[in-house]
Amino acid sequence: EMLKPVLGLLCVMIALWVYERERLMVLEGEVKVLREMVAKKPNCPVCPVCPACFPCQICVERNCLKEVKDATESAEKQCTTRVKEAERPLVDHGEKLCIRKGYCNTTSVKTLEDQYLYTLRNSITGVLLGTDSYEPNVGRRLKRTPHDPLKRLVGMDWPAGGLTMTGVKRIEALHDLLVDAYLKQNLNGAFLEAGVWRGGSCVYAKGFFKAYNITQQVFVVDSFEGLPKKEHPKDARFWASLNYVSVPLEIVRDHFSRYNLLDDRVMFVKGWFGDSLPPLEPTLPSLAVLRLDGDMYKSTLDVLCNTYHRLLPGGFWIVDDWNVDAAVKACNDFISVHNLSDFPRPIESALVTDKANNAVWFQKEKQIDINTTWCQMETGLKVG
């Protein structure tokens, strides 16, 4: 009778030992599978598309069986969303774009020149192959996402594989203004863009000139180092943190070469607008089309104060960032001070937002003299 409790305890211990042994055998089997997966994908066996999910390789090397199991279960939960976003078929042929409204507008494509420019537009916007995008994000790590036809149509994404953020609508609007300025009005002026990113709009302007044997210059004006630090009280500080918009000059030059459009009529002007444009201004020729994409108050005024008087009457100036309050304020202040009758005409590139028109164009009505005193005072304001 005295041995019964001891035997009972012994049976319990044996049962626990058998249970634990079986559990360890199961875990050892899981580790074996994990080790095989690690050999194939050393970064992350459970979630190969997001290697930062958990330190699985360390766990396996240390033979931390429980840690591996817990990490595996945790990773499966954490990675589900990322896996769904990142999964791709082995062969991705994209989707049908031409069935979507706004795409494949070929009604005006009648000549070889039209066909070339139509293809060029779709190439530099990344539409031909439906390239991935980065979600516009300030001060955070960019998130790469699949091609979104709606956002690319209206220029509300940052293409991973394109030369311009303008999207389909804004590049088509640029084409229409080039046709008006150079083919209808026969304006004898150059094309200048200030704030070029990868150079897509300038590449398109140069392609347009080549298609129609126009010998005008294309001025590619940019810091090629991103946006400047805040200097004016009306500007925000975050612009300087946007590393994605920093594209070196040699890369932009190479983009022209890829399209066989680089020659001595393409003029690269490097530097912050307030530093590079004043020395250029005395020798700057007349302009027929001026495109601004400076985002900031001071940058926008630096461009207008140094180039607007070179724009021919009847010529066009385009503001790409009409959804940025500082840029809008700079344009309105410039118009008010110089008593201009130019008024903004929206480019159809709207999503359903409060600030739907994220780009506009103006047509210059008359020649004016720049109020240099006001420009120097306004652009010279420093942050207190």
Coordinates of C-alpha atoms in Angstrom, one line a residue:
E1 CA 0.0 0.0 0.0
M2 CA 2.9 2.4 0.8
L3 CA 4.3 1.9 -2.7
K4 CA 1.1 2.9 -4.5
P5 CA 1.7 6.7 -4.3
V6 CA 5.3 6.2 -5.4
L7 CA 4.2 4.0 -8.3
G8 CA 1.5 6.6 -9.2
L9 CA 4.1 9.4 -9.2
L10 CA 6.4 7.3 -11.2
C11 CA 3.7 6.6 -13.8
V12 CA 3.0 10.3 -14.0
M13 CA 6.7 11.1 -14.5
I14 CA 7.0 8.4 -17.2
A15 CA 3.9 9.8 -18.9
L16 CA 5.3 13.3 -18.8
W17 CA 8.7 12.1 -20.0
V18 CA 7.0 10.3 -23.0
Y19 CA 5.0 13.4 -23.8
E20 CA 8.0 15.7 -23.6
R21 CA 10.0 13.2 -25.7
E22 CA 7.3 13.1 -28.4
R23 CA 7.0 16.9 -28.3
L24 CA 10.8 17.3 -28.7
M25 CA 10.7 14.8 -31.6
V26 CA 8.1 16.9 -33.3
L27 CA 10.1 20.1 -32.7
E28 CA 13.2 18.4 -34.0
G29 CA 11.3 17.5 -37.1
E30 CA 10.2 21.1 -37.5
V31 CA 13.8 22.3 -37.0
K32 CA 15.0 19.9 -39.6
V33 CA 12.5 21.3 -42.1
L34 CA 13.5 24.8 -41.1
R35 CA 17.2 24.1 -41.5
E36 CA 16.5 22.8 -45.0
M37 CA 14.6 26.0 -45.8
V38 CA 17.3 28.1 -44.3
A39 CA 19.8 26.4 -46.7
K40 CA 17.6 27.4 -49.6
K41 CA 16.6 30.9 -48.3
P42 CA 19.0 31.8 -45.5
N43 CA 17.3 35.1 -44.8
C44 CA 13.9 33.9 -43.7
P45 CA 12.5 30.3 -44.0
V46 CA 8.9 31.0 -43.1
C47 CA 8.5 34.3 -44.9
P48 CA 11.0 34.6 -47.7
V49 CA 9.4 37.8 -49.0
C50 CA 10.1 39.8 -45.8
P51 CA 13.5 38.7 -44.3
A52 CA 13.2 41.1 -41.4
C53 CA 10.2 39.2 -39.9
F54 CA 12.1 37.4 -37.2
P55 CA 15.7 36.1 -36.5
C56 CA 14.9 32.6 -37.6
Q57 CA 18.4 31.7 -38.7
I58 CA 19.9 32.6 -35.4
C59 CA 17.3 30.4 -33.6
V60 CA 18.1 27.4 -35.8
E61 CA 21.8 27.8 -35.4
R62 CA 21.4 27.9 -31.6
N63 CA 19.0 25.0 -31.8
C64 CA 16.5 27.0 -29.7
L65 CA 13.6 24.7 -30.5
K66 CA 10.9 26.5 -28.5
E67 CA 12.1 29.9 -29.8
V68 CA 11.9 28.7 -33.4
K69 CA 8.4 27.4 -32.9
D70 CA 7.2 30.6 -31.2
A71 CA 8.9 32.8 -33.8
T72 CA 7.4 30.7 -36.6
E73 CA 3.9 31.2 -35.3
S74 CA 4.5 34.9 -34.7
A75 CA 6.0 35.4 -38.2
E76 CA 3.1 33.7 -39.9
K77 CA 0.8 36.2 -38.3
Q78 CA 3.0 39.2 -38.9
C79 CA 3.8 38.4 -42.5
T80 CA 0.4 37.5 -43.9
T81 CA -0.3 41.0 -45.1
R82 CA 3.2 41.4 -46.6
V83 CA 3.0 38.1 -48.4
K84 CA -0.3 39.0 -50.0
E85 CA 1.1 42.3 -51.2
A86 CA 4.4 40.9 -52.4
E87 CA 3.3 37.6 -54.0
R88 CA 3.6 37.6 -57.7
P89 CA 3.2 34.8 -60.2
L90 CA 6.4 33.5 -61.7
V91 CA 5.4 35.1 -65.0
D92 CA 3.4 38.4 -64.6
H93 CA 2.0 39.6 -67.9
G94 CA 0.3 42.6 -66.3
E95 CA -3.3 43.5 -67.0
K96 CA -5.4 45.0 -69.8
L97 CA -5.0 48.8 -69.6
C98 CA -6.6 49.8 -72.9
I99 CA -10.0 48.8 -71.6
R100 CA -9.7 51.4 -68.9
K101 CA -11.0 54.9 -69.3
G102 CA -8.2 57.5 -70.0
Y103 CA -5.7 55.0 -71.5
C104 CA -4.8 54.3 -75.1
N105 CA -6.0 57.6 -76.4
T106 CA -5.1 57.1 -80.1
T107 CA -7.7 59.2 -81.9
S108 CA -5.1 61.8 -82.6
V109 CA -2.4 59.3 -83.6
K110 CA -2.4 59.6 -87.4
T111 CA 1.2 60.1 -88.5
L112 CA 4.6 58.5 -87.7
E113 CA 5.5 61.5 -85.5
D114 CA 2.2 61.0 -83.6
Q115 CA 3.0 57.3 -83.1
Y116 CA 6.5 58.0 -81.9
L117 CA 5.4 60.6 -79.4
Y118 CA 2.5 58.4 -78.2
T119 CA 4.9 55.6 -77.5
L120 CA 7.4 58.0 -75.8
R121 CA 4.7 59.3 -73.5
N122 CA 3.7 55.8 -72.4
S123 CA 7.4 54.8 -72.0
I124 CA 8.5 57.6 -69.7
T125 CA 5.4 57.3 -67.5
G126 CA 6.0 53.6 -67.0
V127 CA 2.6 52.7 -68.6
L128 CA 3.9 50.4 -71.3
L129 CA 4.9 47.7 -68.8
G130 CA 2.8 48.8 -65.9
T131 CA 5.8 49.3 -63.6
D132 CA 5.5 49.2 -59.8
S133 CA 5.2 52.4 -57.7
Y134 CA 6.2 53.8 -54.4
E135 CA 3.5 55.3 -52.3
P136 CA 4.3 59.0 -51.8
N137 CA 5.4 59.3 -48.2
V138 CA 7.2 62.1 -46.3
G139 CA 9.8 61.2 -43.7
R140 CA 9.1 57.5 -43.7
R141 CA 10.4 54.4 -45.5
L142 CA 8.8 54.1 -49.0
K143 CA 6.5 51.2 -49.6
R144 CA 6.7 49.6 -53.0
T145 CA 3.3 48.6 -54.4
P146 CA 2.0 47.0 -57.6
H147 CA 1.1 49.2 -60.5
D148 CA -2.2 51.1 -59.9
P149 CA -3.7 52.2 -63.2
L150 CA -5.9 54.9 -61.6
K151 CA -3.1 56.5 -59.7
R152 CA -0.7 56.3 -62.7
L153 CA -3.4 57.8 -64.9
V154 CA -3.6 61.0 -62.8
G155 CA 0.0 61.1 -61.6
M156 CA -0.6 60.3 -57.9
D157 CA 2.2 57.7 -57.5
W158 CA 5.9 57.7 -57.7
P159 CA 6.9 55.2 -60.4
A160 CA 9.7 52.8 -59.6
G161 CA 10.3 52.3 -63.4
G162 CA 9.4 55.6 -65.0
L163 CA 11.1 58.9 -65.8
T164 CA 8.3 61.2 -64.6
M165 CA 5.7 61.4 -61.9
T166 CA 3.3 63.4 -64.1
G167 CA 1.2 60.4 -65.0
V168 CA -0.8 60.0 -68.3
K169 CA -3.0 63.1 -68.0
R170 CA -0.3 65.6 -67.3
I171 CA 2.1 64.3 -69.9
E172 CA -0.7 64.5 -72.4
A173 CA -1.4 68.1 -71.3
L174 CA 2.3 68.9 -71.8
H175 CA 2.0 67.5 -75.3
D176 CA -1.0 69.6 -76.1
L177 CA 0.7 72.8 -74.9
L178 CA 3.9 71.9 -77.0
V179 CA 1.7 71.5 -80.0
D180 CA 0.0 74.8 -79.4
A181 CA 3.2 76.7 -78.7
Y182 CA 5.4 75.3 -81.5
L183 CA 3.1 74.0 -84.2
K184 CA 0.1 76.4 -84.0
Q185 CA 1.7 79.6 -82.8
N186 CA 5.2 78.9 -84.1
L187 CA 6.7 80.6 -81.1
N188 CA 10.5 81.0 -81.3
G189 CA 11.5 80.0 -77.8
A190 CA 13.2 77.3 -75.8
F191 CA 11.7 74.9 -73.3
L192 CA 12.7 75.1 -69.6
E193 CA 11.8 72.9 -66.7
A194 CA 12.9 73.7 -63.2
G195 CA 12.6 70.6 -60.9
V196 CA 13.1 67.7 -63.3
W197 CA 13.4 64.5 -61.1
R198 CA 14.5 61.9 -63.6
G199 CA 14.1 64.3 -66.5
G200 CA 11.0 62.7 -68.0
S201 CA 9.2 65.9 -69.1
C202 CA 12.4 67.3 -70.6
V203 CA 13.1 64.1 -72.4
Y204 CA 9.6 64.3 -73.8
A205 CA 10.1 68.0 -74.9
K206 CA 13.3 67.0 -76.6
G207 CA 11.6 64.1 -78.3
F208 CA 8.9 66.4 -79.5
F209 CA 11.5 68.8 -81.0
K210 CA 13.2 65.9 -82.7
A211 CA 10.0 64.5 -84.2
Y212 CA 9.1 67.9 -85.7
N213 CA 12.7 69.1 -86.5
I214 CA 12.5 71.9 -84.0
T215 CA 16.0 73.2 -83.1
Q216 CA 15.1 75.0 -79.9
Q217 CA 17.1 74.3 -76.7
V218 CA 15.8 72.3 -73.7
F219 CA 17.0 73.7 -70.3
V220 CA 17.1 71.0 -67.6
V221 CA 17.3 72.9 -64.3
D222 CA 17.7 71.1 -61.0
S223 CA 19.9 70.8 -58.0
F224 CA 20.2 67.1 -58.8
E225 CA 20.5 66.7 -55.0
G226 CA 16.8 66.8 -54.0
L227 CA 15.1 69.8 -52.4
P228 CA 16.8 72.4 -50.2
K229 CA 16.5 73.0 -46.5
K230 CA 13.9 75.5 -45.3
E231 CA 15.1 79.1 -45.8
H232 CA 11.8 80.9 -46.1
P233 CA 9.2 81.2 -43.3
K234 CA 6.4 80.1 -45.7
D235 CA 8.2 76.8 -46.4
A236 CA 8.1 73.5 -44.6
R237 CA 11.1 71.6 -43.3
F238 CA 10.3 68.1 -44.5
W239 CA 11.1 68.7 -48.2
A240 CA 14.8 68.2 -47.6
S241 CA 14.2 64.7 -46.3
L242 CA 12.8 63.4 -49.6
N243 CA 15.8 61.4 -50.8
Y244 CA 13.7 59.7 -53.5
V245 CA 13.6 62.9 -55.5
S246 CA 17.4 63.3 -55.5
V247 CA 18.6 62.0 -58.9
P248 CA 22.3 62.7 -59.9
L249 CA 22.9 64.8 -63.0
E250 CA 24.8 62.0 -64.7
I251 CA 21.8 59.7 -64.4
V252 CA 19.4 62.3 -65.9
R253 CA 21.9 62.8 -68.7
D254 CA 22.0 59.1 -69.3
H255 CA 18.2 59.0 -69.6
F256 CA 18.5 61.3 -72.6
S257 CA 21.1 59.1 -74.1
R258 CA 18.9 56.0 -73.7
Y259 CA 16.3 57.6 -75.9
N260 CA 19.0 58.9 -78.3
L261 CA 18.0 62.5 -77.5
L262 CA 21.2 63.9 -75.9
D263 CA 23.0 66.6 -78.0
D264 CA 24.4 70.1 -77.5
R265 CA 20.9 71.6 -77.5
V266 CA 20.2 70.0 -74.1
M267 CA 21.4 72.4 -71.4
F268 CA 21.9 71.1 -67.9
V269 CA 21.8 73.8 -65.2
K270 CA 22.9 72.5 -61.8
G271 CA 22.3 74.1 -58.4
W272 CA 19.6 75.5 -56.1
F273 CA 17.4 77.7 -58.2
G274 CA 18.3 80.8 -56.2
D275 CA 22.0 80.1 -57.0
S276 CA 21.9 78.8 -60.5
L277 CA 19.2 80.9 -62.3
P278 CA 20.5 84.5 -61.6
P279 CA 23.8 83.8 -63.4
L280 CA 21.9 82.1 -66.2
E281 CA 19.3 84.9 -66.6
P282 CA 21.4 87.3 -68.7
T283 CA 22.1 84.7 -71.4
L284 CA 18.8 82.9 -71.2
P285 CA 17.0 82.9 -74.6
S286 CA 13.3 83.5 -75.1
L287 CA 11.0 80.7 -73.8
A288 CA 7.9 79.3 -75.3
V289 CA 7.1 76.8 -72.5
L290 CA 8.1 77.0 -68.9
R291 CA 7.5 74.2 -66.4
L292 CA 7.8 74.6 -62.7
D293 CA 8.0 71.8 -60.1
G294 CA 9.8 73.4 -57.2
D295 CA 7.2 72.6 -54.5
M296 CA 8.5 75.2 -52.1
Y297 CA 7.6 78.9 -51.9
K298 CA 11.1 80.2 -52.3
S299 CA 12.0 77.8 -55.0
T300 CA 8.9 78.7 -57.0
L301 CA 9.6 82.4 -56.7
D302 CA 13.3 81.9 -57.6
V303 CA 12.1 80.4 -60.9
L304 CA 9.4 83.0 -61.7
C305 CA 11.6 86.0 -60.8
N306 CA 14.4 84.8 -63.0
T307 CA 12.6 83.3 -66.0
Y308 CA 9.0 84.7 -66.4
H309 CA 10.2 87.9 -68.3
R310 CA 11.9 85.5 -70.8
L311 CA 8.6 83.7 -71.6
L312 CA 7.1 85.0 -74.8
P313 CA 3.5 86.4 -74.8
G314 CA 1.2 83.5 -75.8
G315 CA 3.7 81.1 -74.2
F316 CA 2.7 78.7 -71.4
W317 CA 3.9 78.2 -67.9
I318 CA 2.9 75.1 -66.1
V319 CA 2.8 74.6 -62.3
D320 CA 3.0 70.9 -61.5
D321 CA 2.5 71.2 -57.7
W322 CA -0.8 73.2 -57.5
N323 CA -1.8 71.0 -54.6
V324 CA 1.1 72.4 -52.5
D325 CA 0.0 75.5 -50.6
A326 CA 3.4 77.1 -50.6
A327 CA 3.8 76.8 -54.3
V328 CA 0.3 78.2 -54.9
K329 CA 0.9 81.1 -52.6
A330 CA 4.2 81.9 -54.4
C331 CA 2.4 82.0 -57.8
N332 CA -0.5 84.1 -56.5
D333 CA 1.9 86.5 -54.8
F334 CA 3.9 86.9 -58.0
I335 CA 0.7 87.4 -60.1
S336 CA -0.6 90.0 -57.7
V337 CA 2.6 92.0 -57.4
H338 CA 3.0 92.1 -61.2
N339 CA -0.7 92.7 -61.9
L340 CA -0.9 89.8 -64.3
S341 CA -4.0 88.7 -66.0
D342 CA -2.8 85.1 -66.4
F343 CA -5.2 82.7 -64.7
P344 CA -4.8 79.0 -63.9
R345 CA -6.4 76.4 -66.0
P346 CA -6.6 73.0 -64.4
I347 CA -5.2 69.8 -65.9
E348 CA -7.6 66.9 -65.7
S349 CA -5.6 64.8 -63.2
A350 CA -7.9 64.6 -60.3
L351 CA -8.7 61.9 -57.8
V352 CA -11.6 62.5 -55.4
T353 CA -9.8 64.8 -53.0
D354 CA -10.2 68.3 -51.6
K355 CA -7.3 69.5 -53.7
A356 CA -8.3 67.7 -56.9
N357 CA -6.3 69.8 -59.4
N358 CA -2.7 69.0 -58.7
A359 CA -1.4 70.8 -61.8
V360 CA -2.4 73.8 -63.8
W361 CA -1.2 75.8 -66.7
F362 CA -1.2 79.5 -67.5
Q363 CA -0.9 81.4 -70.8
K364 CA 1.1 84.6 -70.7
E365 CA -1.0 87.5 -71.7
K366 CA 1.6 90.4 -71.9
Q367 CA 5.2 91.2 -71.5
I368 CA 6.2 92.8 -68.2
D369 CA 9.3 93.9 -66.3
I370 CA 10.1 92.0 -63.2
N371 CA 9.8 93.8 -59.9
T372 CA 13.4 92.9 -58.8
T373 CA 13.1 94.8 -55.6
W374 CA 10.2 92.8 -54.4
C375 CA 11.7 89.5 -55.7
Q376 CA 15.0 90.1 -53.9
M377 CA 13.2 91.1 -50.7
E378 CA 10.8 88.1 -50.8
T379 CA 13.3 85.4 -51.8
G380 CA 15.9 86.8 -49.5
L381 CA 13.8 86.3 -46.4
K382 CA 15.4 84.0 -43.9
V383 CA 13.9 81.7 -41.3
G384 CA 14.1 83.4 -37.9

